[in-house]
Amino acid sequence: MVTILFGAGASFGSGGCSPYAPPLGNDLFFKLNEQGGNFSKLNADIKAKFIEHGFEAGMASIEDDSRNITPMQKEMACYLSKFLIKNDNAYARLFNKLRTELSEITIATLNYDLLIEQAITINGHNVDYNADGKGVSLLKPHGSSNFLPQLPPGWNISGNVIIGGGTYFEGLDTKAVGSHDEVKKWCKNSRNSDLSPVLALYQKGKRIVINNELINNIQRKYVDAISQSNLIFVVGVKYVEHDNHIWDSLSSSNAKIVIVDPYPDDTVRWADTHSLQNVEVMKSGFESVVLQMARMIKKHIRNL
């Protein structure tokens, strides 16, 4: 089995995107700040945290109050769902070359954007977020900007204030929509005033405030996919030591692991620390190794 894990560096380095490529984590705050919404209204001390110490540290410094967290999660989902691939995008090119093999590949991404979904769809496949054999398996263990919780008819939960850690709401049906406009419309609907799309807080621990069990289940499927794979690509993923739910299963894998990253030093150190023997490094951006990746995957699947 083959698993491809994509991170922010993959989307950033995927080439043809409109209006531009999704930013890396270090630049995300600046882009959100430009939107003129809740991120732009943070006080100077918190903004300095984002700028000087990174996005995770900045988010950790925000008061843990649903009146802060919920609108910021919505703002992030609206921003990250707006990006569209062009025909020459690396995701589209890779999936086109692998169109007959995609049913034998598990795709996983830590990104909230929708570039992979678009690339799968334009290549004539359905997206299967649950890896149930109903399309191309796409696991999003940090959630996604288009995972929209649905209130049952007649329910109204507006006006709640939730302070402190944990999950705000659990067990709501979740609809995965296909477009930025649908995400934006949902976020503006007053019925959803206390809800946000199902995506992890971009901070240490990657806490899920809506439908935590849904993401726990996706994370379990991700671990299963890694454990069953004998070829794994890690493309544009920054090594984050405390993201155990992502890296522990990779650390214990016996698969061949191919690291695709123009700046792979941290990930190479991770591999060395865990004495991983079967590791190959492509010191390149995603866009420039599409053909090489496709050839390796095709050859591997042929030889299974």
Coordinates of C-alpha atoms in Angstrom, one line a residue:
M1 CA 0.0 0.0 0.0
V2 CA 1.1 3.6 -0.7
T3 CA 0.4 6.6 1.4
I4 CA 1.2 10.2 0.5
L5 CA 1.2 12.7 3.3
F6 CA 1.0 16.3 2.2
G7 CA 1.8 19.4 4.4
A8 CA 1.6 23.1 3.9
G9 CA 4.8 23.1 1.9
A10 CA 3.1 21.0 -0.7
S11 CA 0.3 23.4 -1.3
F12 CA 2.6 26.4 -1.2
G13 CA 4.9 24.7 -3.7
S14 CA 2.2 23.2 -6.0
G15 CA 2.5 25.9 -8.6
G16 CA -0.6 27.0 -10.5
C17 CA -3.1 28.4 -8.0
S18 CA -5.5 31.3 -7.9
P19 CA -5.3 33.9 -6.6
Y20 CA -1.9 32.7 -5.4
A21 CA -0.5 29.6 -3.5
P22 CA -1.8 29.1 0.0
P23 CA 0.8 30.5 2.4
L24 CA 3.1 28.6 4.7
G25 CA 2.4 28.7 8.5
N26 CA 4.9 31.5 9.1
D27 CA 3.1 33.8 6.6
L28 CA -0.5 32.8 7.5
F29 CA -1.0 35.4 10.2
F30 CA 0.1 38.2 7.9
K31 CA -2.4 37.1 5.3
L32 CA -5.3 36.7 7.8
N33 CA -4.4 40.1 9.3
E34 CA -4.8 41.6 5.9
Q35 CA -8.4 40.4 5.7
G36 CA -9.6 43.0 8.1
G37 CA -11.5 40.6 10.4
N38 CA -10.9 39.2 13.8
F39 CA -7.2 38.6 13.4
S40 CA -6.6 42.2 12.5
K41 CA -8.4 43.3 15.7
L42 CA -6.0 41.4 18.0
N43 CA -4.0 43.6 20.4
A44 CA -0.4 44.5 19.7
D45 CA 1.0 42.0 22.2
I46 CA -0.8 39.1 20.7
K47 CA 0.1 40.1 17.2
A48 CA 3.7 40.3 18.3
K49 CA 3.5 36.7 19.5
F50 CA 2.3 35.6 16.0
I51 CA 5.0 37.6 14.3
E52 CA 7.9 36.8 16.6
H53 CA 7.1 33.2 17.7
G54 CA 4.9 31.7 15.0
F55 CA 1.3 30.9 14.4
E56 CA 1.0 28.2 17.0
A57 CA 2.4 30.4 19.8
G58 CA 0.1 33.3 18.7
M59 CA -3.0 31.1 18.9
A60 CA -2.0 29.8 22.3
S61 CA -1.8 33.4 23.6
I62 CA -5.5 34.1 22.7
E63 CA -7.9 33.8 25.6
D64 CA -9.7 30.4 25.5
D65 CA -13.2 31.7 25.0
S66 CA -15.6 30.6 22.3
R67 CA -16.4 34.2 21.5
N68 CA -12.7 34.5 20.3
I69 CA -12.1 31.0 18.9
T70 CA -15.3 30.5 16.9
P71 CA -15.1 33.6 14.7
M72 CA -11.4 33.1 14.1
Q73 CA -11.9 29.5 13.0
K74 CA -14.6 30.7 10.6
E75 CA -12.3 33.4 9.3
M76 CA -9.5 30.9 8.7
A77 CA -11.9 28.4 6.9
C78 CA -13.2 31.2 4.6
Y79 CA -9.7 32.3 3.8
L80 CA -8.2 28.8 3.1
S81 CA -11.1 27.5 1.2
K82 CA -10.8 30.2 -1.5
F83 CA -7.8 28.9 -3.3
L84 CA -8.3 27.2 -6.6
I85 CA -6.0 25.0 -8.7
K86 CA -5.0 25.7 -12.3
N87 CA -4.5 22.9 -14.8
D88 CA -0.7 23.0 -14.3
N89 CA -1.0 22.6 -10.5
A90 CA 1.3 19.9 -9.1
Y91 CA -1.6 18.0 -7.4
A92 CA -3.5 17.9 -10.7
R93 CA -0.5 16.8 -12.6
L94 CA 0.4 14.1 -10.1
F95 CA -3.1 12.7 -9.9
N96 CA -3.5 12.7 -13.7
K97 CA -0.4 10.6 -14.0
L98 CA -1.6 8.3 -11.3
R99 CA -5.3 8.2 -12.4
T100 CA -5.3 4.4 -12.8
E101 CA -3.5 3.9 -9.4
L102 CA -5.4 6.3 -7.2
S103 CA -7.7 3.6 -5.9
E104 CA -4.6 1.9 -4.4
I105 CA -3.2 5.0 -2.7
T106 CA -4.2 6.7 0.5
I107 CA -3.8 10.4 0.4
A108 CA -3.5 12.3 3.7
T109 CA -3.1 16.0 4.2
L110 CA -2.6 18.3 7.2
N111 CA -3.8 21.2 5.2
Y112 CA -7.2 22.9 5.6
D113 CA -7.3 24.1 1.9
L114 CA -9.2 22.3 -0.8
L115 CA -6.6 21.9 -3.5
I116 CA -6.3 18.2 -3.3
E117 CA -10.1 17.7 -3.5
Q118 CA -10.2 19.9 -6.7
A119 CA -7.3 17.9 -8.2
I120 CA -9.0 14.6 -7.5
T121 CA -12.3 15.8 -8.9
I122 CA -10.9 17.3 -12.2
N123 CA -9.3 13.9 -12.8
G124 CA -12.7 12.2 -12.8
H125 CA -12.7 10.7 -9.3
N126 CA -14.9 11.0 -6.2
V127 CA -13.4 12.1 -2.9
D128 CA -13.8 9.7 0.0
Y129 CA -13.0 11.4 3.3
N130 CA -13.7 8.3 5.3
A131 CA -11.5 5.9 3.3
D132 CA -14.5 3.6 2.8
G133 CA -13.8 2.5 -0.7
K134 CA -16.2 5.0 -2.2
G135 CA -13.7 7.0 -4.1
V136 CA -10.1 8.2 -3.7
S137 CA -9.2 8.0 0.0
L138 CA -8.4 11.5 1.4
L139 CA -7.8 11.6 5.1
K140 CA -7.6 15.0 6.8
P141 CA -6.4 14.4 10.4
H142 CA -6.5 18.1 11.2
G143 CA -10.0 18.6 9.8
S144 CA -10.8 20.9 6.8
S145 CA -12.2 24.2 6.0
N146 CA -15.1 22.5 4.2
F147 CA -16.2 20.2 7.0
L148 CA -19.4 22.0 8.1
P149 CA -21.4 20.8 11.1
Q150 CA -25.1 20.7 10.6
L151 CA -27.7 21.5 13.2
P152 CA -30.8 19.3 13.2
P153 CA -34.0 21.0 12.0
G154 CA -35.5 23.1 14.7
W155 CA -32.4 23.4 16.8
N156 CA -31.0 26.7 17.9
I157 CA -27.9 27.0 20.0
S158 CA -27.0 30.6 19.6
G159 CA -25.7 32.7 22.5
N160 CA -23.6 30.1 24.3
V161 CA -20.3 31.2 25.8
I162 CA -17.8 28.4 26.5
I163 CA -14.6 29.2 28.4
G164 CA -11.8 26.7 28.9
G165 CA -10.4 23.7 27.1
G166 CA -12.2 20.9 25.5
T167 CA -14.8 20.4 22.8
Y168 CA -17.6 22.9 22.4
F169 CA -20.1 20.6 20.5
E170 CA -19.9 16.9 19.7
G171 CA -21.9 14.5 17.6
L172 CA -23.3 16.9 14.9
D173 CA -23.7 15.6 11.4
T174 CA -20.9 17.0 9.2
K175 CA -21.3 17.9 5.5
A176 CA -18.2 18.2 3.3
V177 CA -19.0 20.9 0.8
G178 CA -17.2 21.5 -2.4
S179 CA -16.7 25.2 -2.7
H180 CA -15.5 28.4 -1.0
D181 CA -19.0 30.0 -1.6
E182 CA -20.7 27.2 0.4
V183 CA -18.2 27.7 3.2
K184 CA -18.7 31.4 3.2
K185 CA -22.5 31.1 3.1
W186 CA -22.5 28.7 6.0
C187 CA -20.2 30.9 8.1
K188 CA -22.5 33.9 7.6
N189 CA -25.6 32.0 8.5
S190 CA -26.8 33.2 11.9
R191 CA -28.0 29.7 12.7
N192 CA -24.3 28.7 12.9
S193 CA -23.3 31.6 15.1
D194 CA -21.9 29.3 17.8
L195 CA -20.4 26.8 15.4
S196 CA -17.2 26.7 13.3
P197 CA -16.0 24.3 10.6
V198 CA -14.4 21.1 11.9
L199 CA -10.7 22.0 11.8
A200 CA -8.0 21.8 14.5
L201 CA -6.9 24.9 16.3
Y202 CA -3.6 25.8 14.8
Q203 CA -1.7 25.5 18.0
K204 CA 0.1 22.9 20.1
G205 CA -2.2 19.9 20.7
K206 CA -4.3 20.6 17.6
R207 CA -7.4 20.7 19.7
I208 CA -10.7 20.1 18.0
V209 CA -13.6 22.3 19.3
I210 CA -16.4 20.9 17.1
N211 CA -17.0 17.1 16.5
N212 CA -13.7 15.9 18.1
E213 CA -14.7 12.3 17.7
L214 CA -15.0 12.7 13.9
I215 CA -11.4 13.8 13.7
N216 CA -10.2 11.2 16.2
N217 CA -11.7 8.6 13.8
I218 CA -9.9 10.1 10.9
Q219 CA -6.6 10.1 12.8
R220 CA -7.1 6.4 13.6
K221 CA -7.6 5.7 10.0
Y222 CA -4.4 7.7 9.2
V223 CA -2.5 5.5 11.7
D224 CA -3.9 2.4 10.1
A225 CA -2.9 3.6 6.6
I226 CA 0.7 4.3 7.7
S227 CA 1.0 1.0 9.5
Q228 CA -0.2 -0.9 6.4
S229 CA 1.9 1.0 3.9
N230 CA 5.2 -0.1 2.5
L231 CA 5.9 3.1 0.6
I232 CA 5.2 6.5 2.2
F233 CA 5.8 10.0 0.7
V234 CA 6.1 12.9 3.1
V235 CA 5.7 16.0 1.0
G236 CA 6.2 19.5 2.3
V237 CA 5.5 18.5 5.9
K238 CA 7.3 20.5 8.6
Y239 CA 8.4 18.2 11.5
V240 CA 6.6 19.3 14.6
E241 CA 7.8 17.3 17.6
H242 CA 4.6 17.6 19.6
D243 CA 2.4 16.4 16.7
N244 CA 2.6 12.8 18.0
H245 CA -0.7 11.8 16.3
I246 CA 1.2 12.4 12.9
W247 CA 4.8 11.4 13.6
D248 CA 4.6 8.4 16.1
S249 CA 3.2 6.1 13.4
L250 CA 5.8 7.2 10.9
S251 CA 8.5 6.7 13.5
S252 CA 7.6 3.1 14.0
S253 CA 7.0 2.3 10.3
N254 CA 9.1 -0.2 8.4
A255 CA 8.1 1.3 5.1
K256 CA 10.3 3.1 2.6
I257 CA 9.8 6.8 3.4
V258 CA 10.5 9.4 0.8
I259 CA 10.9 13.0 2.1
V260 CA 10.1 15.7 -0.4
D261 CA 11.2 19.1 0.9
P262 CA 13.6 21.8 -0.3
Y263 CA 14.6 22.3 3.3
P264 CA 14.5 18.8 4.8
D265 CA 17.0 19.2 7.7
D266 CA 14.5 18.9 10.6
T267 CA 12.7 15.9 9.0
V268 CA 16.0 14.2 8.3
R269 CA 17.1 14.7 11.9
W270 CA 13.8 13.1 13.0
A271 CA 14.5 10.1 10.8
D272 CA 18.1 9.8 12.1
T273 CA 16.9 10.2 15.7
H274 CA 14.5 7.2 15.2
S275 CA 17.1 5.2 13.3
L276 CA 14.9 4.9 10.2
Q277 CA 17.0 3.0 7.7
N278 CA 14.9 3.1 4.5
V279 CA 14.6 6.8 3.9
E280 CA 15.2 8.7 0.7
V281 CA 15.3 12.5 0.4
M282 CA 14.2 14.6 -2.6
K283 CA 15.6 18.0 -1.8
S284 CA 13.1 19.8 -4.1
G285 CA 9.8 21.5 -4.0
F286 CA 6.7 19.4 -4.9
E287 CA 6.2 21.0 -8.3
S288 CA 9.5 19.9 -9.6
V289 CA 9.3 16.2 -8.6
V290 CA 5.8 15.2 -9.8
L291 CA 7.1 13.0 -12.6
Q292 CA 9.7 11.3 -10.3
M293 CA 7.0 10.6 -7.7
A294 CA 4.6 9.2 -10.2
R295 CA 7.3 6.9 -11.7
M296 CA 8.2 5.6 -8.2
I297 CA 4.6 4.9 -7.2
K298 CA 3.7 3.2 -10.5
K299 CA 6.8 1.0 -10.3
H300 CA 6.1 0.1 -6.6
I301 CA 2.4 -0.8 -7.3
R302 CA 3.4 -2.9 -10.3
N303 CA 5.8 -4.9 -8.2
L304 CA 3.3 -5.6 -5.3

